């Protein structure tokens, strides 16, 4: 009955941020609940009559809506499988599935609720002390504690469908906070032609003025005034507004990180933002300080802003009747608004004796709302939800109990100074405002607005303008005159307002919570202090107050006040605790950013797909693994060995290096002697790192005077230019490199019939005499397609590697395919290529080598020229030192003892009494009709006919045996590739 | 993450765009007569200065230049040339 009443929102308020015509439904705890576009999950639940939102961490006490900005863990729920999602800051979306967490039974009846009565065995720091003696109790206790402790549960099998993104904007001025001061600062900086980024944690601009209709600025109600400001900000082209983007941290050089929640209309759900700014304006404003009294956490107790925004922003009457216990004019204003919207306000207890806005007092009096000066809430009543409250005067001499559904409780305001601290500013306690005010600011950081204790709208706007101008000056503009004028305007506006003191009604018993997240009470602080902890920093650790997901936002100010209040020395000022990023709880997914698959496709991707290619991600490329169902690609292998095959090798790194000093650079980087290249002869060459370990191999072709064409392995293509430049960085050599990897495609035609295929597409003389093995020629195909053809022998057959401009690639592919059709040309992929080259004993770096494998280890030591020390070759010194070094793993070929058995699995260890090496690659060889493989083994096992024991996964100790044999396995004299 | 570097070609840029190339240890030693210990010292040993260090950086996501930057290892910030003693 009550629920139906509450379903009705106040639809005609001018301050509404929901669209009453656009309904949506979410699934909560098995029920379908209706809300409106613009609702957060929390406002939707509250609007549907939900009052208990969670159970607390330690005592399992029921908790309800308290703030609306995610400052505590009260509203943490599991949303679409994401645990610990704060319902207050999560926009409601149609079809969302929301479940409460940290609860065993239901939120109303949690069997773990008895934990609340066990509080006496859980004093501050109990887990440091209890269960440790006797020691054998600890493992048992830790099990129970771990089961009960913690917030939320992650389902290991859950997958999250989240669109994540990341942006890295650069800007002149970054303004944090989209309230009146922040917007004024943004406008002031933007008017001077600077680029501005404005960050606002809430989904809309306006800050604490957005929902206020009573107070005025220049004859306009505040919501209209900030609405006009927001319109102006949005209409300014050089201001980029990022809403729903709380700031996470500030780092040196004015680097600011934030994360943004996207709406359904955005292209992201979560976005990591990293801003590089020249100057930062901090206009984060204030949050409310919780009022401390017994059971101040009962559902039904909320802060002023929470109640006020529920009413004005979301159109929800928070309750039928209410009591206020406040210490700020904002509370009086909320009480008046609440009354005007039909909520019975029994009374407003005001912790202040004086200093109230007389207009508010007369408005209260007009409505017949009692206003009690010097009174505060002492005890909240009700077991699961609030039923009433006992108010008392500050001395505790008078008490009065009032029944109510809602208690709006707030001890005053606290500035959000986290950013200032993180930026390196110092804070000092100010007795007038009761705030920790920014005292010393780092360069290029400005603060303005309520964070400085200001409250009056005209002061906020003047202060914001001044900060915006100062930020513009940080960017190098000369604005002395404007700044002086703004300073005068700021001085003329009302100054910082007097803040409220710590107000606690005297009383014993009950739990007055300082920190909802960690269930930390005033008593815990007193217990910690009784044990000798005297600074907030230590008490924070001992009691864990302020270490929860709220990141110390709420208790951050009350803790130092309570400590100072309880301290023996009466003249000590409160000390703030240290702030660290993240300032708000941030999903890790936000840091991970987008999952943009940056794969590359060769120019023949489509053609290979048509030919039945099974594409596979290899590094950054998509490549055809095989063309058919057979995982061993037998037909492809036989096709290449007996007929002719076609391979897309476009992923090879391809470079042109030229200039007078090009050969010096080659000498530096390649281990071979590059001065002895012959024009248009391919030279196989390798690169090592400083340790003499092979990192790359490829061919080098001299194509002109001081002009070379080189290829690298696929994986190294990206780093090659950087590598050359790094190793010649001290030399100022005159040479240039062009990365042609993507500019050229590569087709490999391989097999005994390869010449017939190539002859069909070119008029050039390609006989073995005219175009011999390991030479290179520039040919024209069909008379006009320029290709660079090389005769290489990677797969061990007669083969031509055609390097073709990428735009011609598809045409050349079709040409070759057509020319080979009558011969029955096959496509072959990586799998076939890997077996074919292995039969030849050719290594693929990374398969047959690892990080510590030197050139000598894989039998390529002959590539190293030891007579060029003057070139200071990279790896040269190490190659010299390791040439005969014992105890290294060496590459050997092997065959199985039983030729009919299958090939061992790649990576299987080779063992005798201990591990002696491992199988790199092993495949069934169709040419030899038995399995062959390559392995890296200890150097005493390299002699032919050495018996190797191979230990495969799941072999239960039964080794398989192989014999070391000389390589290559196939065509040892290399006659076939010279045909 | 907070590092920003000044590329001689592109100007002040986000540190993410650069690759670290080690401290500036001077040109490569002559290979002739280099003992393993000397080679190892050049290739692998670093002084790890707590203070301003000259370092090689590569603007990998920009112009591709290798350049020497002055970085204060204690604050992880670039130090302008004139501040180096």
GROMACS .gro file of C-alpha atoms in nm, chain A residues 208-577:
model
  370
  208UNK     CA    1   2.512   2.177  -0.511
  209UNK     CA    2   2.301   2.446  -0.677
  210UNK     CA    3   2.143   2.213  -0.929
  211UNK     CA    4   1.850   2.111  -0.710
  212UNK     CA    5   1.795   2.431  -0.512
  213UNK     CA    6   1.491   2.644  -0.591
  214UNK     CA    7   1.471   2.867  -0.285
  215UNK     CA    8   1.799   3.056  -0.265
  216UNK     CA    9   1.861   3.308  -0.537
  217UNK     CA   10   2.141   3.476  -0.726
  218UNK     CA   11   2.063   3.794  -0.912
  219UNK     CA   12   1.688   3.734  -0.881
  220UNK     CA   13   1.715   3.386  -1.032
  221UNK     CA   14   1.662   3.069  -0.832
  222UNK     CA   15   1.994   2.888  -0.804
  223UNK     CA   16   1.897   2.597  -1.029
  224UNK     CA   17   1.815   2.840  -1.307
  225UNK     CA   18   2.134   3.032  -1.251
  226UNK     CA   19   2.359   2.726  -1.272
  227UNK     CA   20   2.146   2.595  -1.558
  228UNK     CA   21   2.225   2.911  -1.753
  229UNK     CA   22   2.593   2.877  -1.658
  230UNK     CA   23   2.593   2.515  -1.775
  231UNK     CA   24   2.433   2.617  -2.106
  232UNK     CA   25   2.701   2.877  -2.152
  233UNK     CA   26   2.974   2.623  -2.073
  234UNK     CA   27   2.831   2.370  -2.317
  235UNK     CA   28   2.798   2.635  -2.585
  236UNK     CA   29   3.164   2.735  -2.549
  237UNK     CA   30   3.356   2.548  -2.814
  238UNK     CA   31   3.690   2.534  -2.636
  239UNK     CA   32   3.547   2.375  -2.322
  240UNK     CA   33   3.525   1.998  -2.332
  241UNK     CA   34   3.277   1.880  -2.070
  242UNK     CA   35   3.318   1.529  -1.933
  243UNK     CA   36   3.037   1.443  -1.694
  244UNK     CA   37   2.996   1.136  -1.476
  245UNK     CA   38   3.374   1.132  -1.461
  246UNK     CA   39   3.510   1.127  -1.106
  247UNK     CA   40   3.879   1.207  -1.070
  248UNK     CA   41   4.095   0.919  -0.954
  249UNK     CA   42   4.432   1.081  -0.907
  250UNK     CA   43   4.662   1.374  -0.977
  251UNK     CA   44   5.025   1.322  -1.070
  252UNK     CA   45   5.325   1.545  -1.137
  253UNK     CA   46   5.317   1.774  -1.439
  254UNK     CA   47   4.943   1.830  -1.389
  255UNK     CA   48   4.853   1.484  -1.514
  256UNK     CA   49   4.501   1.393  -1.405
  257UNK     CA   50   4.333   1.055  -1.426
  258UNK     CA   51   3.961   1.000  -1.410
  259UNK     CA   52   3.717   0.738  -1.520
  260UNK     CA   53   3.389   0.802  -1.686
  261UNK     CA   54   3.071   0.601  -1.694
  262UNK     CA   55   2.896   0.606  -2.027
  263UNK     CA   56   2.525   0.615  -2.086
  264UNK     CA   57   2.351   0.392  -2.338
  265UNK     CA   58   2.398   0.669  -2.595
  266UNK     CA   59   2.776   0.668  -2.552
  267UNK     CA   60   3.012   0.433  -2.733
  268UNK     CA   61   3.157   0.312  -2.405
  269UNK     CA   62   3.042   0.191  -2.064
  270UNK     CA   63   3.365   0.273  -1.889
  271UNK     CA   64   3.629   0.511  -2.005
  272UNK     CA   65   3.972   0.576  -1.862
  273UNK     CA   66   4.071   0.940  -1.899
  274UNK     CA   67   4.421   1.070  -1.861
  275UNK     CA   68   4.455   1.442  -1.903
  276UNK     CA   69   4.779   1.627  -1.956
  277UNK     CA   70   4.709   1.985  -1.851
  278UNK     CA   71   4.922   2.292  -1.804
  279UNK     CA   72   4.720   2.413  -1.510
  280UNK     CA   73   4.462   2.253  -1.282
  281UNK     CA   74   4.170   2.419  -1.108
  282UNK     CA   75   4.034   2.221  -0.815
  283UNK     CA   76   3.670   2.309  -0.754
  284UNK     CA   77   3.555   1.987  -0.597
  285UNK     CA   78   3.334   2.150  -0.337
  286UNK     CA   79   3.214   1.981  -0.024
  287UNK     CA   80   3.052   1.667   0.102
  288UNK     CA   81   2.859   1.637   0.424
  289UNK     CA   82   3.011   1.526   0.748
  290UNK     CA   83   2.810   1.247   0.913
  291UNK     CA   84   2.642   1.331   1.239
  292UNK     CA   85   2.767   1.103   1.516
  293UNK     CA   86   2.502   0.953   1.743
  294UNK     CA   87   2.393   0.606   1.851
  295UNK     CA   88   2.272   0.393   1.560
  296UNK     CA   89   2.338   0.671   1.309
  297UNK     CA   90   2.345   0.407   1.036
  298UNK     CA   91   1.982   0.290   1.050
  299UNK     CA   92   1.809   0.279   0.714
  300UNK     CA   93   1.591   0.587   0.712
  301UNK     CA   94   1.872   0.817   0.818
  302UNK     CA   95   2.026   1.015   0.536
  303UNK     CA   96   2.222   1.327   0.465
  304UNK     CA   97   2.069   1.661   0.367
  305UNK     CA   98   2.185   1.646   0.007
  306UNK     CA   99   2.059   1.292  -0.031
  307UNK     CA  100   1.709   1.376   0.088
  308UNK     CA  101   1.704   1.705  -0.102
  309UNK     CA  102   1.817   1.547  -0.429
  310UNK     CA  103   1.582   1.252  -0.395
  311UNK     CA  104   1.305   1.508  -0.375
  312UNK     CA  105   1.413   1.763  -0.635
  313UNK     CA  106   1.637   1.569  -0.875
  314UNK     CA  107   1.450   1.239  -0.880
  315UNK     CA  108   1.102   1.354  -0.774
  316UNK     CA  109   1.083   1.106  -0.486
  317UNK     CA  110   0.923   1.203  -0.157
  318UNK     CA  111   1.174   1.030   0.072
  319UNK     CA  112   0.915   0.964   0.345
  320UNK     CA  113   0.577   1.075   0.474
  321UNK     CA  114   0.726   1.240   0.781
  322UNK     CA  115   1.070   1.346   0.885
  323UNK     CA  116   1.287   1.489   1.159
  324UNK     CA  117   1.594   1.699   1.080
  325UNK     CA  118   1.911   1.712   1.287
  326UNK     CA  119   2.143   1.943   1.103
  327UNK     CA  120   2.407   2.209   1.149
  328UNK     CA  121   2.395   2.403   0.824
  329UNK     CA  122   2.154   2.635   0.643
  330UNK     CA  123   2.132   2.380   0.363
  331UNK     CA  124   1.943   2.162   0.612
  332UNK     CA  125   1.693   2.435   0.689
  333UNK     CA  126   1.638   2.488   0.318
  334UNK     CA  127   1.584   2.116   0.263
  335UNK     CA  128   1.335   2.103   0.550
  336UNK     CA  129   1.134   2.387   0.398
  337UNK     CA  130   1.135   2.226   0.053
  338UNK     CA  131   1.036   1.893   0.202
  339UNK     CA  132   0.745   2.053   0.385
  340UNK     CA  133   0.632   2.229   0.067
  341UNK     CA  134   0.624   1.897  -0.119
  342UNK     CA  135   0.397   1.737   0.135
  343UNK     CA  136   0.638   1.575   0.382
  344UNK     CA  137   0.545   1.635   0.745
  345UNK     CA  138   0.852   1.782   0.911
  346UNK     CA  139   0.814   1.727   1.284
  347UNK     CA  140   1.102   1.949   1.383
  348UNK     CA  141   1.445   2.074   1.285
  349UNK     CA  142   1.712   2.026   1.548
  350UNK     CA  143   2.003   2.258   1.479
  351UNK     CA  144   2.338   2.194   1.646
  352UNK     CA  145   2.421   2.563   1.605
  353UNK     CA  146   2.314   2.809   1.871
  354UNK     CA  147   2.323   3.099   1.627
  355UNK     CA  148   2.436   3.209   1.285
  356UNK     CA  149   2.135   3.086   1.086
  357UNK     CA  150   2.007   3.265   0.782
  358UNK     CA  151   1.716   3.480   0.915
  359UNK     CA  152   1.519   3.428   0.593
  360UNK     CA  153   1.527   3.054   0.647
  361UNK     CA  154   1.420   3.093   1.009
  362UNK     CA  155   1.119   3.300   0.914
  363UNK     CA  156   1.030   3.053   0.638
  364UNK     CA  157   1.040   2.772   0.895
  365UNK     CA  158   0.830   2.975   1.135
  366UNK     CA  159   0.574   3.054   0.862
  367UNK     CA  160   0.526   2.682   0.804
  368UNK     CA  161   0.502   2.606   1.171
  369UNK     CA  162   0.812   2.387   1.174
  370UNK     CA  163   0.978   2.397   1.517
  371UNK     CA  164   1.345   2.496   1.504
  372UNK     CA  165   1.546   2.387   1.809
  373UNK     CA  166   1.879   2.557   1.851
  374UNK     CA  167   2.154   2.358   2.019
  375UNK     CA  168   1.979   2.025   1.978
  376UNK     CA  169   2.103   1.712   1.806
  377UNK     CA  170   1.995   1.355   1.751
  378UNK     CA  171   2.111   1.131   2.034
  379UNK     CA  172   1.975   0.786   1.957
  380UNK     CA  173   1.798   0.645   1.655
  381UNK     CA  174   1.530   0.387   1.725
  382UNK     CA  175   1.402   0.096   1.523
  383UNK     CA  176   1.563  -0.243   1.471
  384UNK     CA  177   1.580  -0.277   1.098
  385UNK     CA  178   1.448   0.056   0.988
  386UNK     CA  179   1.415   0.388   1.157
  387UNK     CA  180   1.104   0.425   1.373
  388UNK     CA  181   1.193   0.729   1.574
  389UNK     CA  182   1.468   0.938   1.719
  390UNK     CA  183   1.557   1.079   2.058
  391UNK     CA  184   1.680   1.434   2.035
  392UNK     CA  185   1.869   1.603   2.308
  393UNK     CA  186   2.025   1.938   2.374
  394UNK     CA  187   2.403   1.954   2.359
  395UNK     CA  188   2.447   1.928   2.734
  396UNK     CA  189   2.218   1.627   2.751
  397UNK     CA  190   1.988   1.778   3.010
  398UNK     CA  191   1.674   1.760   2.802
  399UNK     CA  192   1.557   1.481   2.576
  400UNK     CA  193   1.263   1.426   2.350
  401UNK     CA  194   1.163   1.118   2.155
  402UNK     CA  195   0.983   1.165   1.825
  403UNK     CA  196   0.850   0.894   1.597
  404UNK     CA  197   0.947   0.939   1.230
  405UNK     CA  198   1.025   0.748   0.910
  406UNK     CA  199   1.307   0.970   0.801
  407UNK     CA  200   1.584   1.142   0.989
  408UNK     CA  201   1.789   1.388   0.790
  409UNK     CA  202   2.117   1.405   0.979
  410UNK     CA  203   2.425   1.605   0.900
  411UNK     CA  204   2.698   1.761   1.111
  412UNK     CA  205   2.802   2.015   0.853
  413UNK     CA  206   3.024   2.028   0.548
  414UNK     CA  207   3.370   1.895   0.468
  415UNK     CA  208   3.571   2.012   0.168
  416UNK     CA  209   3.694   1.749  -0.078
  417UNK     CA  210   4.062   1.829  -0.056
  418UNK     CA  211   4.196   1.495  -0.179
  419UNK     CA  212   4.310   1.643  -0.509
  420UNK     CA  213   4.497   1.926  -0.340
  421UNK     CA  214   4.684   1.681  -0.119
  422UNK     CA  215   4.766   1.451  -0.408
  423UNK     CA  216   4.895   1.742  -0.612
  424UNK     CA  217   5.139   1.817  -0.331
  425UNK     CA  218   4.954   2.095  -0.149
  426UNK     CA  219   4.948   2.125   0.228
  427UNK     CA  220   4.637   2.156   0.442
  428UNK     CA  221   4.591   2.332   0.772
  429UNK     CA  222   4.299   2.331   1.009
  430UNK     CA  223   4.102   2.653   1.005
  431UNK     CA  224   3.898   2.730   1.315
  432UNK     CA  225   3.660   2.971   1.146
  433UNK     CA  226   3.534   2.731   0.882
  434UNK     CA  227   3.617   2.412   1.069
  435UNK     CA  228   3.778   2.292   0.744
  436UNK     CA  229   4.118   2.168   0.647
  437UNK     CA  230   4.195   2.450   0.406
  438UNK     CA  231   4.456   2.444   0.130
  439UNK     CA  232   4.747   2.632   0.274
  440UNK     CA  233   5.036   2.600   0.032
  441UNK     CA  234   4.962   2.513  -0.329
  442UNK     CA  235   5.201   2.354  -0.576
  443UNK     CA  236   5.270   2.552  -0.894
  444UNK     CA  237   4.997   2.550  -1.159
  445UNK     CA  238   4.729   2.428  -0.920
  446UNK     CA  239   4.443   2.664  -0.828
  447UNK     CA  240   4.159   2.605  -0.588
  448UNK     CA  241   3.824   2.779  -0.577
  449UNK     CA  242   3.472   2.759  -0.448
  450UNK     CA  243   3.330   2.580  -0.150
  451UNK     CA  244   3.659   2.397  -0.091
  452UNK     CA  245   3.784   2.733   0.038
  453UNK     CA  246   3.494   2.771   0.278
  454UNK     CA  247   3.292   3.003   0.056
  455UNK     CA  248   2.919   2.951   0.027
  456UNK     CA  249   2.745   3.251  -0.121
  457UNK     CA  250   2.675   3.207  -0.494
  458UNK     CA  251   2.825   3.544  -0.583
  459UNK     CA  252   3.147   3.458  -0.397
  460UNK     CA  253   3.161   3.122  -0.569
  461UNK     CA  254   3.129   3.275  -0.911
  462UNK     CA  255   3.386   3.549  -0.836
  463UNK     CA  256   3.626   3.297  -0.686
  464UNK     CA  257   3.586   3.066  -0.983
  465UNK     CA  258   3.655   3.346  -1.229
  466UNK     CA  259   3.966   3.443  -1.036
  467UNK     CA  260   4.094   3.084  -1.032
  468UNK     CA  261   4.022   3.050  -1.404
  469UNK     CA  262   4.224   3.364  -1.478
  470UNK     CA  263   4.510   3.249  -1.259
  471UNK     CA  264   4.510   2.916  -1.438
  472UNK     CA  265   4.522   3.103  -1.767
  473UNK     CA  266   4.819   3.297  -1.632
  474UNK     CA  267   4.984   2.962  -1.546
  475UNK     CA  268   4.956   2.887  -1.916
  476UNK     CA  269   5.164   3.192  -1.996
  477UNK     CA  270   4.904   3.461  -2.057
  478UNK     CA  271   4.962   3.805  -1.914
  479UNK     CA  272   4.641   3.878  -1.726
  480UNK     CA  273   4.761   4.092  -1.435
  481UNK     CA  274   4.493   4.356  -1.490
  482UNK     CA  275   4.209   4.107  -1.517
  483UNK     CA  276   4.335   3.916  -1.214
  484UNK     CA  277   4.353   4.234  -1.005
  485UNK     CA  278   3.996   4.318  -1.105
  486UNK     CA  279   3.876   3.965  -1.020
  487UNK     CA  280   4.058   3.981  -0.688
  488UNK     CA  281   3.876   4.301  -0.602
  489UNK     CA  282   3.544   4.144  -0.699
  490UNK     CA  283   3.621   3.841  -0.483
  491UNK     CA  284   3.713   4.061  -0.187
  492UNK     CA  285   3.383   4.247  -0.222
  493UNK     CA  286   3.179   3.925  -0.217
  494UNK     CA  287   3.092   3.752   0.111
  495UNK     CA  288   3.386   3.560   0.256
  496UNK     CA  289   3.417   3.216   0.407
  497UNK     CA  290   3.127   3.119   0.628
  498UNK     CA  291   3.160   2.995   0.982
  499UNK     CA  292   3.147   2.619   0.996
  500UNK     CA  293   2.988   2.392   1.251
  501UNK     CA  294   3.187   2.228   1.527
  502UNK     CA  295   3.188   1.864   1.619
  503UNK     CA  296   2.854   1.819   1.791
  504UNK     CA  297   2.783   1.502   1.982
  505UNK     CA  298   2.504   1.456   2.231
  506UNK     CA  299   2.632   1.304   2.551
  507UNK     CA  300   2.518   0.949   2.601
  508UNK     CA  301   2.639   0.600   2.661
  509UNK     CA  302   2.594   0.277   2.473
  510UNK     CA  303   2.496   0.224   2.115
  511UNK     CA  304   2.718   0.243   1.813
  512UNK     CA  305   2.793   0.579   1.663
  513UNK     CA  306   2.950   0.499   1.327
  514UNK     CA  307   3.237   0.704   1.196
  515UNK     CA  308   3.292   0.473   0.905
  516UNK     CA  309   3.013   0.269   0.752
  517UNK     CA  310   3.242   0.076   0.520
  518UNK     CA  311   3.447  -0.081   0.796
  519UNK     CA  312   3.189  -0.066   1.075
  520UNK     CA  313   3.415   0.167   1.272
  521UNK     CA  314   3.260   0.349   1.566
  522UNK     CA  315   3.353   0.632   1.799
  523UNK     CA  316   3.410   0.365   2.063
  524UNK     CA  317   3.673   0.201   1.843
  525UNK     CA  318   3.861   0.528   1.827
  526UNK     CA  319   3.846   0.560   2.202
  527UNK     CA  320   3.968   0.200   2.242
  528UNK     CA  321   4.258   0.269   2.010
  529UNK     CA  322   4.348   0.586   2.194
  530UNK     CA  323   4.329   0.405   2.527
  531UNK     CA  324   4.597   0.175   2.392
  532UNK     CA  325   4.823   0.463   2.317
  533UNK     CA  326   4.753   0.544   1.952
  534UNK     CA  327   4.744   0.918   1.938
  535UNK     CA  328   4.758   1.034   1.575
  536UNK     CA  329   4.469   0.986   1.329
  537UNK     CA  330   4.709   0.819   1.085
  538UNK     CA  331   4.780   0.534   1.327
  539UNK     CA  332   4.427   0.512   1.459
  540UNK     CA  333   4.306   0.483   1.100
  541UNK     CA  334   4.522   0.176   1.055
  542UNK     CA  335   4.445   0.018   1.389
  543UNK     CA  336   4.070   0.060   1.356
  544UNK     CA  337   4.066   0.040   0.974
  545UNK     CA  338   3.837   0.345   0.978
  546UNK     CA  339   3.853   0.512   0.638
  547UNK     CA  340   4.016   0.223   0.458
  548UNK     CA  341   3.698   0.097   0.288
  549UNK     CA  342   3.569   0.149  -0.064
  550UNK     CA  343   3.459   0.502   0.025
  551UNK     CA  344   3.831   0.585   0.040
  552UNK     CA  345   3.799   0.776   0.364
  553UNK     CA  346   3.572   1.037   0.214
  554UNK     CA  347   3.314   1.030   0.490
  555UNK     CA  348   3.523   0.956   0.800
  556UNK     CA  349   3.818   1.155   0.666
  557UNK     CA  350   3.712   1.464   0.856
  558UNK     CA  351   3.524   1.321   1.152
  559UNK     CA  352   3.813   1.097   1.256
  560UNK     CA  353   4.062   1.381   1.317
  561UNK     CA  354   3.790   1.582   1.490
  562UNK     CA  355   3.696   1.299   1.722
  563UNK     CA  356   4.062   1.230   1.795
  564UNK     CA  357   4.132   1.596   1.868
  565UNK     CA  358   3.818   1.608   2.082
  566UNK     CA  359   3.921   1.305   2.286
  567UNK     CA  360   4.280   1.412   2.327
  568UNK     CA  361   4.418   1.521   2.662
  569UNK     CA  362   4.592   1.832   2.529
  570UNK     CA  363   4.322   2.088   2.462
  571UNK     CA  364   4.524   2.311   2.233
  572UNK     CA  365   4.611   2.058   1.961
  573UNK     CA  366   4.467   2.109   1.616
  574UNK     CA  367   4.309   1.819   1.426
  575UNK     CA  368   4.546   1.652   1.181
  576UNK     CA  369   4.423   1.511   0.852
  577UNK     CA  370   4.507   1.158   0.741
   0.00000   0.00000   0.00000
